[in-house]
Coordinates of C-alpha atoms in Angstrom, one line a residue:
X891 CA 27.0 -26.6 13.0
X892 CA 23.9 -28.2 11.5
X893 CA 22.3 -28.4 14.9
X894 CA 23.1 -24.7 15.5
X895 CA 21.6 -23.8 12.1
X896 CA 18.5 -25.8 12.8
X897 CA 18.1 -24.2 16.2
X898 CA 18.4 -20.7 14.7
X899 CA 15.8 -21.5 12.1
X900 CA 13.4 -22.8 14.7
X901 CA 13.8 -19.7 16.9
X902 CA 13.3 -17.5 13.8
X903 CA 10.2 -19.3 12.7
X904 CA 8.8 -19.3 16.2
X905 CA 9.5 -15.5 16.6
X906 CA 8.0 -14.8 13.2
X907 CA 4.9 -16.9 14.0
X908 CA 4.3 -15.0 17.3
X909 CA 4.7 -11.7 15.5
X910 CA 2.2 -12.7 12.8
X911 CA -0.3 -14.0 15.2
X912 CA -0.2 -10.8 17.2
X913 CA -0.4 -8.7 14.0
X914 CA -3.3 -10.7 12.8
X915 CA -5.2 -10.2 16.1
X916 CA -4.6 -6.4 15.9
X917 CA -5.6 -6.4 12.3
X918 CA -8.9 -8.1 13.0
X919 CA -9.6 -5.7 15.9
X920 CA -8.9 -2.8 13.6
X921 CA -11.2 -4.1 10.9
X922 CA -13.9 -4.6 13.6
X923 CA -13.5 -1.0 14.7
X924 CA -13.4 0.3 11.2
X925 CA -16.7 -1.4 10.4
X926 CA -18.3 -0.4 13.7
X927 CA -17.5 3.3 13.7
X928 CA -19.4 5.8 11.6
X929 CA -22.5 8.0 11.4
X930 CA -24.4 4.9 12.5
X931 CA -22.6 2.9 15.2
X932 CA -22.8 -0.9 14.9
X933 CA -21.9 -3.1 17.8
X934 CA -18.9 -5.5 17.2
X935 CA -21.2 -8.5 17.8
X936 CA -23.5 -7.3 15.1
X937 CA -20.6 -6.7 12.7
X938 CA -19.3 -10.3 12.9
X939 CA -22.8 -11.7 13.1
X940 CA -23.6 -10.0 9.7
X941 CA -20.3 -11.2 8.2
X942 CA -20.7 -14.8 9.4
X943 CA -24.3 -14.8 8.3
X944 CA -23.3 -13.6 4.8
X945 CA -20.5 -16.2 4.5
X946 CA -22.7 -19.0 5.9
X947 CA -26.5 -18.2 5.8
X948 CA -28.6 -19.3 8.7
X949 CA -25.5 -20.0 10.8
X950 CA -26.4 -17.2 13.2
X951 CA -29.9 -16.1 14.1
X952 CA -30.6 -12.7 12.6
X953 CA -31.2 -10.0 15.2
X954 CA -30.4 -6.9 13.2
X955 CA -32.2 -4.8 10.7
X956 CA -31.6 -5.0 6.9
X957 CA -30.3 -1.5 7.0
X958 CA -27.5 -2.4 9.4
X959 CA -26.7 -5.5 7.4
X960 CA -26.4 -3.3 4.3
X961 CA -24.1 -0.8 6.1
X962 CA -21.8 -3.6 7.4
X963 CA -21.7 -5.8 4.3
X964 CA -22.2 -3.4 1.4
X965 CA -20.4 -0.3 2.6
X966 CA -18.0 -0.6 5.5
X967 CA -16.6 -4.1 5.3
X968 CA -15.4 -3.8 1.6
X969 CA -14.0 -0.4 2.5
X970 CA -12.0 -1.9 5.5
X971 CA -10.7 -4.7 3.3
X972 CA -9.5 -2.2 0.7
X973 CA -7.8 -0.1 3.3
X974 CA -6.0 -3.2 4.6
X975 CA -4.9 -4.2 1.1
X976 CA -3.7 -0.7 0.2
X977 CA -1.8 -0.3 3.4
X978 CA -0.2 -3.7 3.1
X979 CA 0.8 -3.1 -0.5
X980 CA 2.3 0.4 -0.1
X981 CA 4.2 -0.6 3.1
X982 CA 5.7 -3.7 1.4
X983 CA 6.7 -1.7 -1.6
X984 CA 8.3 1.0 0.6
X985 CA 10.3 -1.6 2.5
X986 CA 11.6 -3.3 -0.7
X987 CA 12.5 0.0 -2.4
X988 CA 14.4 1.0 0.7
X989 CA 16.5 -2.2 0.4
X990 CA 17.3 -1.9 -3.4
X991 CA 18.1 1.8 -3.2
X992 CA 19.7 1.5 0.3
X993 CA 18.0 4.7 1.2
X994 CA 15.7 5.0 4.3
X995 CA 13.7 7.8 2.6
X996 CA 12.6 5.8 -0.4
X997 CA 8.9 5.0 -0.9
X998 CA 6.5 4.8 -3.9
X999 CA 5.4 8.5 -3.3
X1000 CA 8.9 10.0 -3.3
X1001 CA 10.1 7.9 -6.3
X1002 CA 7.2 9.2 -8.4
X1003 CA 5.5 5.8 -8.8
X1004 CA 2.3 7.0 -7.1
X1005 CA 2.2 10.1 -9.3
X1006 CA 2.6 7.9 -12.4
X1007 CA -0.3 5.8 -11.2
X1008 CA -2.5 8.9 -10.7
X1009 CA -1.5 10.2 -14.2
X1010 CA -2.7 7.0 -15.8
X1011 CA -6.0 6.8 -13.7
X1012 CA -6.8 10.5 -14.4
X1013 CA -6.0 10.1 -18.1
X1014 CA -8.5 7.2 -18.3
X1015 CA -11.2 9.0 -16.3
X1016 CA -11.1 12.4 -18.1
X1017 CA -9.9 11.6 -21.6
X1018 CA -9.8 8.1 -22.9
X1019 CA -12.9 6.7 -21.2
X1020 CA -13.3 3.1 -19.9
X1021 CA -12.5 1.5 -23.2
X1022 CA -11.6 -1.8 -21.4
X1023 CA -14.4 -1.7 -18.9
X1024 CA -13.6 -1.9 -15.2
X1025 CA -10.1 -2.9 -16.0
X1026 CA -9.3 0.4 -17.8
X1027 CA -8.4 2.5 -14.7
X1028 CA -6.2 -0.2 -13.0
X1029 CA -4.4 -1.0 -16.2
X1030 CA -3.8 2.7 -17.1
X1031 CA -2.7 3.3 -13.5
X1032 CA -0.2 0.5 -13.7
X1033 CA 1.0 1.7 -17.1
X1034 CA 1.6 5.2 -15.6
X1035 CA 3.4 3.7 -12.6
X1036 CA 5.6 1.6 -14.9
X1037 CA 6.3 4.7 -17.1
X1038 CA 7.3 6.7 -14.0
X1039 CA 9.6 3.9 -12.9
X1040 CA 11.2 3.7 -16.3
X1041 CA 11.7 7.5 -16.3
X1042 CA 13.4 7.5 -12.9
X1043 CA 15.8 4.7 -13.9
X1044 CA 16.5 6.3 -17.3
X1045 CA 17.1 9.8 -16.0
X1046 CA 19.3 8.5 -13.2
X1047 CA 21.5 6.6 -15.7
X1048 CA 21.5 9.7 -18.1
X1049 CA 22.5 12.0 -15.3
X1050 CA 24.9 9.4 -13.8
X1051 CA 22.9 9.7 -10.6
X1052 CA 23.5 6.0 -9.6
X1053 CA 24.0 6.5 -5.9
X1054 CA 21.0 5.7 -3.6
X1055 CA 20.5 9.2 -2.4
X1056 CA 20.6 10.7 -5.9
X1057 CA 18.2 8.1 -7.1
X1058 CA 15.7 9.3 -4.6
X1059 CA 16.3 13.0 -5.7
X1060 CA 15.7 11.9 -9.3
X1061 CA 12.4 10.3 -8.2
X1062 CA 11.3 13.5 -6.6
X1063 CA 12.1 15.5 -9.7
X1064 CA 10.2 13.0 -11.9
X1065 CA 7.3 13.2 -9.5
X1066 CA 7.1 16.9 -9.9
X1067 CA 7.2 16.6 -13.7
X1068 CA 4.5 14.0 -13.7
X1069 CA 2.3 16.0 -11.4
X1070 CA 2.6 18.9 -13.8
X1071 CA 1.3 16.5 -16.5
X1072 CA -1.6 15.6 -14.2
X1073 CA -2.5 19.2 -13.8
X1074 CA -2.5 19.7 -17.5
X1075 CA -4.9 16.7 -17.9
X1076 CA -7.2 18.3 -15.3
X1077 CA -7.0 21.7 -17.0
X1078 CA -7.9 20.2 -20.4
X1079 CA -10.6 17.9 -19.1
X1080 CA -14.3 18.5 -18.9
X1081 CA -14.9 21.0 -16.0
X1082 CA -18.0 19.1 -15.0
X1083 CA -16.0 16.0 -14.4
X1084 CA -12.8 17.3 -12.9
X1085 CA -14.3 17.2 -9.4
X1086 CA -13.9 13.4 -9.6
X1087 CA -10.1 13.6 -9.7
X1088 CA -10.0 15.1 -6.2
X1089 CA -10.5 11.5 -5.1
X1090 CA -7.3 10.5 -6.9
X1091 CA -5.3 13.5 -5.8
X1092 CA -6.1 13.4 -2.1
X1093 CA -6.8 9.7 -1.6
X1094 CA -10.0 8.0 -0.4
X1095 CA -11.6 4.6 0.0
X1096 CA -15.2 5.6 -0.7
X1097 CA -15.4 3.7 -4.0
X1098 CA -14.7 0.3 -2.4
X1099 CA -17.1 -2.3 -3.8
X1100 CA -17.1 -6.1 -3.7
X1101 CA -16.9 -6.3 -7.5
X1102 CA -13.7 -4.3 -7.5
X1103 CA -11.8 -5.9 -4.6
X1104 CA -10.7 -8.9 -6.6
X1105 CA -8.3 -6.8 -8.7
X1106 CA -6.1 -5.4 -5.9
X1107 CA -6.2 -8.8 -4.1
X1108 CA -5.2 -10.7 -7.2
X1109 CA -2.2 -8.4 -7.7
X1110 CA -1.2 -8.0 -4.0
X1111 CA -1.1 -11.6 -2.9
X1112 CA 1.3 -13.0 -5.5
X1113 CA 3.5 -9.9 -5.4
X1114 CA 3.8 -10.1 -1.6
X1115 CA 4.7 -13.8 -1.8
X1116 CA 7.3 -13.0 -4.4
X1117 CA 8.8 -10.3 -2.2
X1118 CA 8.9 -12.6 0.8
X1119 CA 10.5 -15.4 -1.2
X1120 CA 13.2 -12.9 -2.3
X1121 CA 13.7 -11.6 1.2
X1122 CA 17.3 -13.0 1.4
X1123 CA 18.2 -11.1 -1.8
X1124 CA 16.7 -8.0 -0.3
X1125 CA 18.9 -8.5 2.8
X1126 CA 21.9 -8.8 0.5
X1127 CA 21.0 -5.6 -1.3
X1128 CA 21.0 -3.6 2.0
X1129 CA 24.7 -4.5 2.4
X1130 CA 25.8 -3.2 -1.0
X1131 CA 25.8 -4.0 -4.7
X1132 CA 29.3 -5.5 -4.7
X1133 CA 28.5 -7.8 -1.7
X1134 CA 25.2 -8.8 -3.3
X1135 CA 27.0 -9.6 -6.6
X1136 CA 29.6 -11.8 -4.8
X1137 CA 26.7 -13.8 -3.4
X1138 CA 25.6 -14.6 -6.9
X1139 CA 22.8 -12.0 -7.3
X1140 CA 22.3 -10.2 -10.6
X1141 CA 22.0 -6.8 -8.9
X1142 CA 20.7 -4.8 -11.9
X1143 CA 18.1 -7.4 -12.9
X1144 CA 16.9 -7.8 -9.3
X1145 CA 16.6 -4.1 -8.7
X1146 CA 14.6 -3.7 -11.9
X1147 CA 12.3 -6.6 -10.9
X1148 CA 11.6 -5.0 -7.5
X1149 CA 10.8 -1.7 -9.3
X1150 CA 8.4 -3.4 -11.7
X1151 CA 6.7 -5.3 -8.8
X1152 CA 6.5 -2.1 -6.9
X1153 CA 5.0 -0.3 -9.8
X1154 CA 2.5 -3.0 -10.3
X1155 CA 1.3 -2.9 -6.7
X1156 CA 1.4 0.8 -6.5
X1157 CA -0.4 1.4 -9.8
X1158 CA -3.3 -1.0 -8.8
X1159 CA -3.6 0.5 -5.3
X1160 CA -3.6 4.1 -6.7
X1161 CA -6.3 3.1 -9.1
X1162 CA -8.7 2.2 -6.3
X1163 CA -7.6 4.5 -3.5
X1164 CA -5.9 7.5 -5.1
X1165 CA -2.6 8.9 -3.9
X1166 CA -2.0 7.9 -0.2
X1167 CA 1.4 9.2 0.7
X1168 CA 4.0 8.4 3.4
X1169 CA 2.7 4.9 4.2
X1170 CA 5.6 3.3 2.3
X1171 CA 8.1 5.6 4.0
X1172 CA 6.9 5.4 7.6
X1173 CA 5.6 1.8 8.1
X1174 CA 8.9 0.0 7.3
X1175 CA 10.7 2.0 9.9
X1176 CA 8.1 1.2 12.5
X1177 CA 8.5 -2.5 11.6
X1178 CA 12.3 -2.3 11.9
X1179 CA 11.9 -0.9 15.4
X1180 CA 9.7 -3.9 16.3
X1181 CA 11.4 -6.8 14.5
X1182 CA 14.8 -5.6 13.2
X1183 CA 16.1 -5.3 9.7
X1184 CA 15.8 -8.9 8.5
X1185 CA 13.5 -8.8 5.5
X1186 CA 12.2 -12.3 6.2
X1187 CA 10.4 -10.6 9.1
X1188 CA 10.3 -7.1 7.7
X1189 CA 8.2 -7.8 4.6
X1190 CA 5.3 -9.6 6.3
X1191 CA 5.3 -7.4 9.4
X1192 CA 5.4 -4.2 7.3
X1193 CA 2.4 -5.5 5.3
X1194 CA 0.4 -6.1 8.5
X1195 CA 1.3 -2.8 10.1
X1196 CA 0.6 -1.0 6.8
X1197 CA -2.9 -2.4 6.7
X1198 CA -3.5 -1.5 10.3
X1199 CA -2.2 2.0 9.9
X1200 CA -4.4 2.8 6.8
X1201 CA -7.4 1.3 8.6
X1202 CA -7.0 3.6 11.5
X1203 CA -6.2 6.6 9.2
X1204 CA -9.5 5.9 7.5
X1205 CA -11.3 5.7 10.9
X1206 CA -9.8 9.1 11.7
X1207 CA -10.8 10.5 8.3
X1208 CA -14.4 9.4 8.8
X1209 CA -14.8 10.7 12.3
X1210 CA -12.9 14.0 12.5
X1211 CA -15.4 15.8 10.2
X1212 CA -18.3 13.4 10.6
X1213 CA -20.7 12.9 8.7
X1214 CA -18.3 14.2 5.9
X1215 CA -15.4 12.0 4.9
X1216 CA -12.0 13.7 5.0
X1217 CA -9.7 12.5 2.2
X1218 CA -7.5 9.9 3.8
X1219 CA -4.4 11.3 2.1
X1220 CA -4.7 14.4 4.3
X1221 CA -4.5 12.2 7.5
X1222 CA -1.5 10.1 6.2
X1223 CA 0.2 13.2 4.9
X1224 CA -0.1 15.0 8.3
X1225 CA 1.2 12.0 10.3
X1226 CA 3.8 11.0 7.7
X1227 CA 5.2 14.6 7.5
X1228 CA 5.7 14.7 11.2
X1229 CA 7.3 11.2 11.1
X1230 CA 9.6 12.4 8.2
X1231 CA 10.8 15.3 10.4
X1232 CA 11.4 12.9 13.3
X1233 CA 13.3 10.5 10.9
X1234 CA 15.5 13.4 9.7
X1235 CA 16.3 14.4 13.3
X1236 CA 17.5 10.8 14.0
X1237 CA 19.9 11.2 11.1

């Protein structure tokens, strides 16, 4: 029995390692394409030459202009990294929420977490000001996401909507209420500044800067590690609350922990990218088609696929109406809406 268990673990680890190596290769290729494509095309060799030269000066002979170096290092590369982090975070949150709610349609957007993050960010931008410096918008966005999560849980308990499908319906209702509050904030804000909230409402990566990337990275990495370490508990939650409880899991506490971690990731991502919908709904289902429903595989693979998806959505957003940048939320909404219909057709 011990030999069989050891063999199973070895096969699982080998399969997971192959999947992660393949996903990493596709991710690097996607980052290269995202940095290369634009109003000014940059060859892939130049892209990685600039990056390696910045990381280790004088490692590679400089054969490119300062202008191209600035395009790659100061504009496109941080934007690509932010896209990868946003996609990874939203996809991992969507996968974990689908486990604890046992609903395949759960994601940060449908449960109102994204709307709460946007409410906090817009409140900071239009009304309170950056009273905590650069940390004001991320902290306010997180507070908004956490408030939305608390409202969903509180209303579901008040209305006795404890089933998984009714919890999602509660999230949709809370999302509409919060978006009404967002519209009030915009209406009461300075008309000269309200154009800036279009970024948060429709999603975009144009504000990516090196000085800002440390914040989403510092939140995303430990949260992804925590979700992966709790993947066995996520597997138990997909079976049912009673089964998970018989396995020794505190179901209520664990579900609350996942909601808080999801609110933390979503709030910070919304603070730097605006509302990008359907990533958390769509990507976990794609990952399940590829690696199955085991969350030991699903969490890391969803994160990789989410990063790749948002990278390519950003490429599309920058090329469809070049030289203008289309809001990335329009691209993900169009693709995600079609995927949603396909998911409903599958039952």
